[in-house]
Amino acid sequence: MRIVFMGYQTWGHRVLEQLLTAGHDIPLVITHPASDHVYETIWNDSVVALAERHGIPVLERAYANDDEVAALLRELRPELLVSSDWRTWVAPEIYGLAQHGAINVHDALLPRYGGFAPLNWALINGESEVGVTAHFMNEHFDLGDILVQKRVPVDDKDTVTDLFHKTIDLFGPVTLEAIDQIASGRTDWTKQDPTQATFFHKRSVEDSRIDWTCSAQEIVNLVRAQVDPYPNAFAYFKGERIRILSASVSRQRLGGTAGRVFRPEGEGVAVVCGPGARKGTEYGLVIDRLRTDSGEEYRGVDFFARMGGYVTSRP
């Protein structure tokens, strides 16, 4: 099939690679300009470099809704637009220039977790499964008809990096299966229910700050969702920022003031937390491993040499 590809980072790289391996005709690649945003430098295999190795013209754009893109599509007459990790809305006037419109491949079980950082947000929210969805583009962001959807279970110890590796291998197969179904003439696609849709914003530094009034399990989920190479969940102790690398829920309920460094547990130290901390109804957060801003890593029991004092959300 003659396909114009729109994509970015490792997700886009993986899909473009599979399209080329499958023998599809790719006359043009559209990608975003390089960015120094922390989340856009993590999984960052170059779509540009891959296209150039195959002699494919590349157009770099923050947005694709302009006259030059429209003119190129009219000239190239693609059968389909395929996008993966394309981060801005595409207008119907653009994707409508392809014979079959456009499909997008997104690492979430749509209609939930549309938008940005779906794996991080899903893990923070304690979801039991994640996945990859190929859907048609329509006038609404991430709400077009679903062609293919694959699910992946979330294990108790999975981190966001584990989920990235579990889902990234699905991007190519899901894309190729969706294209095959379009080519077969199928038209009975699965409609998304917009009343069930959820959309999430880009993550930033503020989103990794630990709130000690949250439950221990909620904080554990945040830590798992922000492991290396992502910016880690963080808090402060005696004014120094500490990045929590691994954490767990304490064996017993701990009462008192949220943030209090309570007692050793295993190789970590249990900290009082949760909305009911003062009533003694909450389990504590065990800080198992942490890193300081200087780059030094510690077991919890080594960093907190004495019990007492408070881990806080701000200096």
Tab-separated table of C-alpha atoms in Angstrom:
chain	number	residue	atom	x	y	z
A	1	MET	CA	0.000	0.000	0.000
A	2	ARG	CA	1.146	3.566	-0.709
A	3	ILE	CA	1.483	5.189	2.719
A	4	VAL	CA	2.608	8.575	3.999
A	5	PHE	CA	3.976	8.077	7.487
A	6	MET	CA	3.739	10.577	10.347
A	7	GLY	CA	5.657	9.697	13.508
A	8	TYR	CA	8.231	10.459	16.149
A	9	GLN	CA	10.584	8.836	18.661
A	10	THR	CA	10.951	5.077	19.192
A	11	TRP	CA	7.236	4.392	18.665
A	12	GLY	CA	7.339	6.061	15.260
A	13	HIS	CA	10.684	4.453	14.420
A	14	ARG	CA	9.338	0.982	15.199
A	15	VAL	CA	6.228	1.438	13.052
A	16	LEU	CA	8.128	2.920	10.102
A	17	GLU	CA	10.641	0.080	10.299
A	18	GLN	CA	7.841	-2.493	10.134
A	19	LEU	CA	6.135	-0.723	7.232
A	20	LEU	CA	9.373	-0.812	5.254
A	21	THR	CA	10.088	-4.437	6.148
A	22	ALA	CA	6.578	-5.383	4.989
A	23	GLY	CA	7.244	-3.769	1.609
A	24	HIS	CA	4.835	-0.857	1.763
A	25	ASP	CA	5.567	2.115	-0.505
A	26	ILE	CA	6.524	5.108	1.681
A	27	PRO	CA	6.989	8.224	-0.510
A	28	LEU	CA	7.146	10.694	2.413
A	29	VAL	CA	7.814	10.773	6.151
A	30	ILE	CA	6.564	13.646	8.317
A	31	THR	CA	8.067	13.972	11.797
A	32	HIS	CA	8.384	16.473	14.623
A	33	PRO	CA	11.540	18.574	15.059
A	34	ALA	CA	13.963	17.380	17.739
A	35	SER	CA	12.999	18.516	21.243
A	36	ASP	CA	14.811	18.883	24.564
A	37	HIS	CA	11.645	18.120	26.572
A	38	VAL	CA	12.667	15.421	29.039
A	39	TYR	CA	9.952	12.991	27.945
A	40	GLU	CA	10.941	13.414	24.298
A	41	THR	CA	14.575	12.451	24.870
A	42	ILE	CA	14.003	9.091	26.589
A	43	TRP	CA	12.853	6.608	23.926
A	44	ASN	CA	14.233	8.577	21.014
A	45	ASP	CA	15.251	6.365	18.091
A	46	SER	CA	15.460	8.693	15.110
A	47	VAL	CA	12.670	8.558	12.543
A	48	VAL	CA	14.682	10.995	10.411
A	49	ALA	CA	17.767	8.765	10.338
A	50	LEU	CA	15.708	5.686	9.415
A	51	ALA	CA	13.934	7.490	6.585
A	52	GLU	CA	17.167	8.918	5.236
A	53	ARG	CA	18.806	5.455	5.217
A	54	HIS	CA	15.989	4.353	2.906
A	55	GLY	CA	16.141	7.462	0.733
A	56	ILE	CA	12.708	8.711	1.835
A	57	PRO	CA	12.091	12.485	1.833
A	58	VAL	CA	11.455	13.887	5.319
A	59	LEU	CA	9.349	16.883	6.309
A	60	GLU	CA	9.741	18.208	9.874
A	61	ARG	CA	6.677	19.875	11.354
A	62	ALA	CA	5.208	20.651	14.760
A	63	TYR	CA	1.791	20.607	13.062
A	64	ALA	CA	0.743	19.030	9.782
A	65	ASN	CA	-2.204	21.278	8.976
A	66	ASP	CA	-0.599	23.575	6.408
A	67	ASP	CA	-0.739	24.222	2.678
A	68	GLU	CA	2.628	22.579	1.939
A	69	VAL	CA	1.592	19.291	3.522
A	70	ALA	CA	-1.747	19.405	1.698
A	71	ALA	CA	-0.030	20.077	-1.637
A	72	LEU	CA	2.383	17.176	-1.129
A	73	LEU	CA	-0.445	14.778	-0.299
A	74	ARG	CA	-2.374	15.821	-3.401
A	75	GLU	CA	0.756	15.196	-5.468
A	76	LEU	CA	1.672	11.873	-3.828
A	77	ARG	CA	-1.902	10.530	-3.685
A	78	PRO	CA	-1.356	8.110	-0.772
A	79	GLU	CA	-3.831	5.343	-0.082
A	80	LEU	CA	-3.386	5.815	3.668
A	81	LEU	CA	-1.742	8.009	6.295
A	82	VAL	CA	-0.237	6.091	9.225
A	83	SER	CA	0.823	7.844	12.411
A	84	SER	CA	2.546	6.756	15.602
A	85	ASP	CA	3.566	9.171	18.351
A	86	TRP	CA	2.364	12.081	16.238
A	87	ARG	CA	1.706	14.611	18.987
A	88	THR	CA	-0.635	17.184	17.450
A	89	TRP	CA	-4.148	17.120	16.022
A	90	VAL	CA	-4.466	16.425	12.293
A	91	ALA	CA	-7.303	18.200	10.476
A	92	PRO	CA	-9.850	16.277	8.366
A	93	GLU	CA	-8.767	18.435	5.411
A	94	ILE	CA	-5.346	16.756	5.648
A	95	TYR	CA	-6.096	13.102	6.387
A	96	GLY	CA	-9.042	13.253	3.989
A	97	LEU	CA	-6.561	13.570	1.128
A	98	ALA	CA	-5.602	9.901	1.532
A	99	GLN	CA	-7.900	7.333	-0.073
A	100	HIS	CA	-8.587	5.487	3.193
A	101	GLY	CA	-7.978	8.386	5.554
A	102	ALA	CA	-5.531	7.981	8.429
A	103	ILE	CA	-4.873	5.535	11.254
A	104	ASN	CA	-3.010	6.237	14.465
A	105	VAL	CA	-1.298	3.697	16.725
A	106	HIS	CA	-1.460	4.601	20.430
A	107	ASP	CA	-0.154	2.819	23.533
A	108	ALA	CA	-3.404	2.733	25.475
A	109	LEU	CA	-6.668	0.823	25.588
A	110	LEU	CA	-8.798	3.532	24.023
A	111	PRO	CA	-11.161	5.182	24.730
A	112	ARG	CA	-9.294	5.479	28.050
A	113	TYR	CA	-5.913	7.209	28.305
A	114	GLY	CA	-6.035	9.306	25.186
A	115	GLY	CA	-3.429	12.042	24.994
A	116	PHE	CA	0.025	11.921	26.545
A	117	ALA	CA	2.093	9.509	28.694
A	118	PRO	CA	-0.599	6.799	28.784
A	119	LEU	CA	1.616	4.119	30.335
A	120	ASN	CA	2.777	6.413	33.140
A	121	TRP	CA	-0.757	7.515	33.959
A	122	ALA	CA	-2.170	3.979	33.758
A	123	LEU	CA	0.421	2.677	36.216
A	124	ILE	CA	-0.135	5.623	38.569
A	125	ASN	CA	-3.841	4.768	38.551
A	126	GLY	CA	-3.234	1.102	39.339
A	127	GLU	CA	-4.616	-0.317	36.092
A	128	SER	CA	-4.439	-4.100	35.752
A	129	GLU	CA	-3.781	-3.999	32.012
A	130	VAL	CA	-2.490	-1.692	29.300
A	131	GLY	CA	-2.263	-2.112	25.553
A	132	VAL	CA	-1.945	-0.774	22.043
A	133	THR	CA	-4.772	0.493	19.829
A	134	ALA	CA	-4.866	1.220	16.097
A	135	HIS	CA	-7.720	3.593	15.322
A	136	PHE	CA	-8.886	5.814	12.506
A	137	MET	CA	-8.340	9.520	12.880
A	138	ASN	CA	-11.454	11.645	12.982
A	139	GLU	CA	-12.201	15.220	13.962
A	140	HIS	CA	-11.747	14.352	17.654
A	141	PHE	CA	-8.357	13.553	19.184
A	142	ASP	CA	-7.870	9.780	19.788
A	143	LEU	CA	-11.577	9.001	19.343
A	144	GLY	CA	-11.827	7.451	15.876
A	145	ASP	CA	-13.100	3.931	15.164
A	146	ILE	CA	-10.888	1.115	16.469
A	147	LEU	CA	-9.395	-1.349	13.989
A	148	VAL	CA	-7.127	-3.456	16.228
A	149	GLN	CA	-6.535	-3.500	19.975
A	150	LYS	CA	-4.095	-5.716	21.892
A	151	ARG	CA	-3.990	-6.037	25.689
A	152	VAL	CA	-1.065	-6.603	28.058
A	153	PRO	CA	-1.425	-7.515	31.766
A	154	VAL	CA	0.294	-5.329	34.360
A	155	ASP	CA	2.149	-7.464	36.905
A	156	ASP	CA	2.452	-6.350	40.532
A	157	LYS	CA	6.139	-5.450	40.179
A	158	ASP	CA	5.989	-3.943	36.690
A	159	THR	CA	7.497	-0.496	36.233
A	160	VAL	CA	6.712	1.901	33.422
A	161	THR	CA	9.944	0.809	31.721
A	162	ASP	CA	8.742	-2.802	31.844
A	163	LEU	CA	5.442	-1.735	30.288
A	164	PHE	CA	7.244	0.184	27.545
A	165	HIS	CA	9.132	-2.966	26.567
A	166	LYS	CA	5.961	-5.084	26.768
A	167	THR	CA	3.991	-2.752	24.491
A	168	ILE	CA	6.568	-1.466	22.007
A	169	ASP	CA	6.829	-4.884	20.350
A	170	LEU	CA	3.094	-4.710	19.578
A	171	PHE	CA	3.271	-1.496	17.552
A	172	GLY	CA	4.485	-3.073	14.317
A	173	PRO	CA	2.155	-6.106	14.330
A	174	VAL	CA	-0.876	-4.000	15.304
A	175	THR	CA	-0.144	-1.539	12.491
A	176	LEU	CA	0.314	-4.225	9.853
A	177	GLU	CA	-2.830	-6.064	10.954
A	178	ALA	CA	-4.838	-2.832	10.732
A	179	ILE	CA	-3.531	-2.121	7.222
A	180	ASP	CA	-4.360	-5.664	6.111
A	181	GLN	CA	-7.907	-5.261	7.379
A	182	ILE	CA	-8.327	-1.989	5.491
A	183	ALA	CA	-6.940	-3.603	2.336
A	184	SER	CA	-9.407	-6.490	2.714
A	185	GLY	CA	-12.319	-4.089	2.342
A	186	ARG	CA	-13.584	-4.491	5.894
A	187	THR	CA	-15.730	-1.591	7.132
A	188	ASP	CA	-17.351	-2.875	10.361
A	189	TRP	CA	-15.056	-1.099	12.826
A	190	THR	CA	-15.535	-0.740	16.581
A	191	LYS	CA	-16.976	2.630	17.551
A	192	GLN	CA	-15.475	4.372	20.573
A	193	ASP	CA	-17.845	5.549	23.269
A	194	PRO	CA	-16.900	9.193	23.915
A	195	THR	CA	-18.611	9.088	27.307
A	196	GLN	CA	-15.963	6.566	28.416
A	197	ALA	CA	-13.022	8.554	27.064
A	198	THR	CA	-10.320	9.988	29.305
A	199	PHE	CA	-7.560	12.347	28.146
A	200	PHE	CA	-4.289	13.044	29.938
A	201	HIS	CA	-1.816	15.912	29.696
A	202	LYS	CA	1.963	15.768	29.293
A	203	ARG	CA	3.798	14.958	32.496
A	204	SER	CA	6.080	17.545	34.065
A	205	VAL	CA	8.234	17.948	37.172
A	206	GLU	CA	5.225	18.794	39.334
A	207	ASP	CA	3.587	15.484	38.458
A	208	SER	CA	6.455	13.518	40.053
A	209	ARG	CA	6.260	15.285	43.429
A	210	ILE	CA	5.198	12.930	46.237
A	211	ASP	CA	2.155	13.936	48.262
A	212	TRP	CA	2.429	12.218	51.648
A	213	THR	CA	-1.314	12.433	52.228
A	214	CYS	CA	-1.737	9.860	49.439
A	215	SER	CA	-1.927	6.192	50.410
A	216	ALA	CA	1.200	4.048	50.422
A	217	GLN	CA	-0.039	2.079	47.407
A	218	GLU	CA	-0.689	5.267	45.449
A	219	ILE	CA	2.859	6.460	46.162
A	220	VAL	CA	4.300	3.052	45.245
A	221	ASN	CA	2.427	3.298	41.936
A	222	LEU	CA	3.887	6.758	41.332
A	223	VAL	CA	7.402	5.463	42.026
A	224	ARG	CA	6.894	2.524	39.631
A	225	ALA	CA	5.556	4.923	37.002
A	226	GLN	CA	8.629	7.167	37.245
A	227	VAL	CA	11.608	4.785	37.366
A	228	ASP	CA	14.725	5.326	35.264
A	229	PRO	CA	15.040	6.512	32.550
A	230	TYR	CA	12.037	8.694	33.457
A	231	PRO	CA	12.350	11.600	35.923
A	232	ASN	CA	11.896	9.890	39.282
A	233	ALA	CA	9.264	10.517	41.932
A	234	PHE	CA	10.815	12.856	44.498
A	235	ALA	CA	10.478	14.397	47.937
A	236	TYR	CA	12.693	16.345	50.364
A	237	PHE	CA	14.524	15.466	53.548
A	238	LYS	CA	16.121	18.267	55.563
A	239	GLY	CA	15.774	20.485	52.494
A	240	GLU	CA	17.600	18.064	50.174
A	241	ARG	CA	15.744	16.554	47.249
A	242	ILE	CA	15.720	12.772	47.167
A	243	ARG	CA	14.542	10.699	44.225
A	244	ILE	CA	12.757	7.497	45.165
A	245	LEU	CA	13.984	4.603	43.005
A	246	SER	CA	12.009	1.797	44.619
A	247	ALA	CA	9.416	1.610	47.365
A	248	SER	CA	6.906	-0.780	48.892
A	249	VAL	CA	3.981	-0.840	51.299
A	250	SER	CA	4.840	-1.426	54.972
A	251	ARG	CA	3.864	-4.680	56.649
A	252	GLN	CA	1.933	-2.923	59.413
A	253	ARG	CA	-0.247	0.150	59.727
A	254	LEU	CA	1.599	3.216	60.955
A	255	GLY	CA	-0.014	6.154	62.718
A	256	GLY	CA	1.028	9.735	63.207
A	257	THR	CA	1.825	12.705	61.002
A	258	ALA	CA	2.225	12.071	57.259
A	259	GLY	CA	5.871	12.215	56.224
A	260	ARG	CA	7.341	11.103	59.563
A	261	VAL	CA	10.365	8.804	59.206
A	262	PHE	CA	9.158	5.997	61.456
A	263	ARG	CA	11.319	2.856	61.550
A	264	PRO	CA	13.529	0.485	59.518
A	265	GLU	CA	11.883	-2.266	57.508
A	266	GLY	CA	14.131	-4.664	55.612
A	267	GLU	CA	16.656	-2.590	53.679
A	268	GLY	CA	14.319	0.384	53.681
A	269	VAL	CA	12.733	2.811	56.087
A	270	ALA	CA	8.976	3.151	56.619
A	271	VAL	CA	7.446	6.618	56.386
A	272	VAL	CA	3.982	7.490	57.700
A	273	CYS	CA	1.569	8.457	54.915
A	274	GLY	CA	-2.026	8.437	53.787
A	275	PRO	CA	-5.217	10.429	54.338
A	276	GLY	CA	-5.965	8.562	57.573
A	277	ALA	CA	-2.424	8.666	58.959
A	278	ARG	CA	-3.401	10.423	62.189
A	279	LYS	CA	-5.965	7.698	62.940
A	280	GLY	CA	-3.499	4.855	62.442
A	281	THR	CA	-5.582	3.301	59.654
A	282	GLU	CA	-2.944	3.554	56.921
A	283	TYR	CA	0.034	1.478	55.882
A	284	GLY	CA	3.324	3.333	55.527
A	285	LEU	CA	5.585	3.773	52.523
A	286	VAL	CA	8.876	1.883	52.731
A	287	ILE	CA	11.603	3.792	50.892
A	288	ASP	CA	13.822	0.943	49.732
A	289	ARG	CA	16.244	2.801	47.472
A	290	LEU	CA	16.840	6.456	46.708
A	291	ARG	CA	19.181	8.791	44.836
A	292	THR	CA	20.325	12.271	45.792
A	293	ASP	CA	20.770	15.108	43.325
A	294	SER	CA	24.523	14.457	43.450
A	295	GLY	CA	23.849	11.052	41.851
A	296	GLU	CA	24.672	8.924	44.895
A	297	GLU	CA	22.359	5.981	45.540
A	298	TYR	CA	21.462	4.598	48.967
A	299	ARG	CA	19.455	1.904	50.625
A	300	GLY	CA	16.817	3.490	52.803
A	301	VAL	CA	18.429	2.199	56.016
A	302	ASP	CA	21.769	3.743	55.031
A	303	PHE	CA	20.433	7.168	54.081
A	304	PHE	CA	18.146	7.589	57.104
A	305	ALA	CA	20.763	6.868	59.768
A	306	ARG	CA	18.383	7.916	62.546
A	307	MET	CA	14.660	7.620	62.842
A	308	GLY	CA	12.594	10.773	63.238
A	309	GLY	CA	12.322	13.894	61.155
A	310	TYR	CA	10.048	14.334	58.182
A	311	VAL	CA	10.142	13.637	54.476
A	312	THR	CA	8.265	16.510	52.868
A	313	SER	CA	6.767	17.393	49.511
A	314	ARG	CA	8.657	20.700	49.358
A	315	PRO	CA	11.951	21.999	50.801
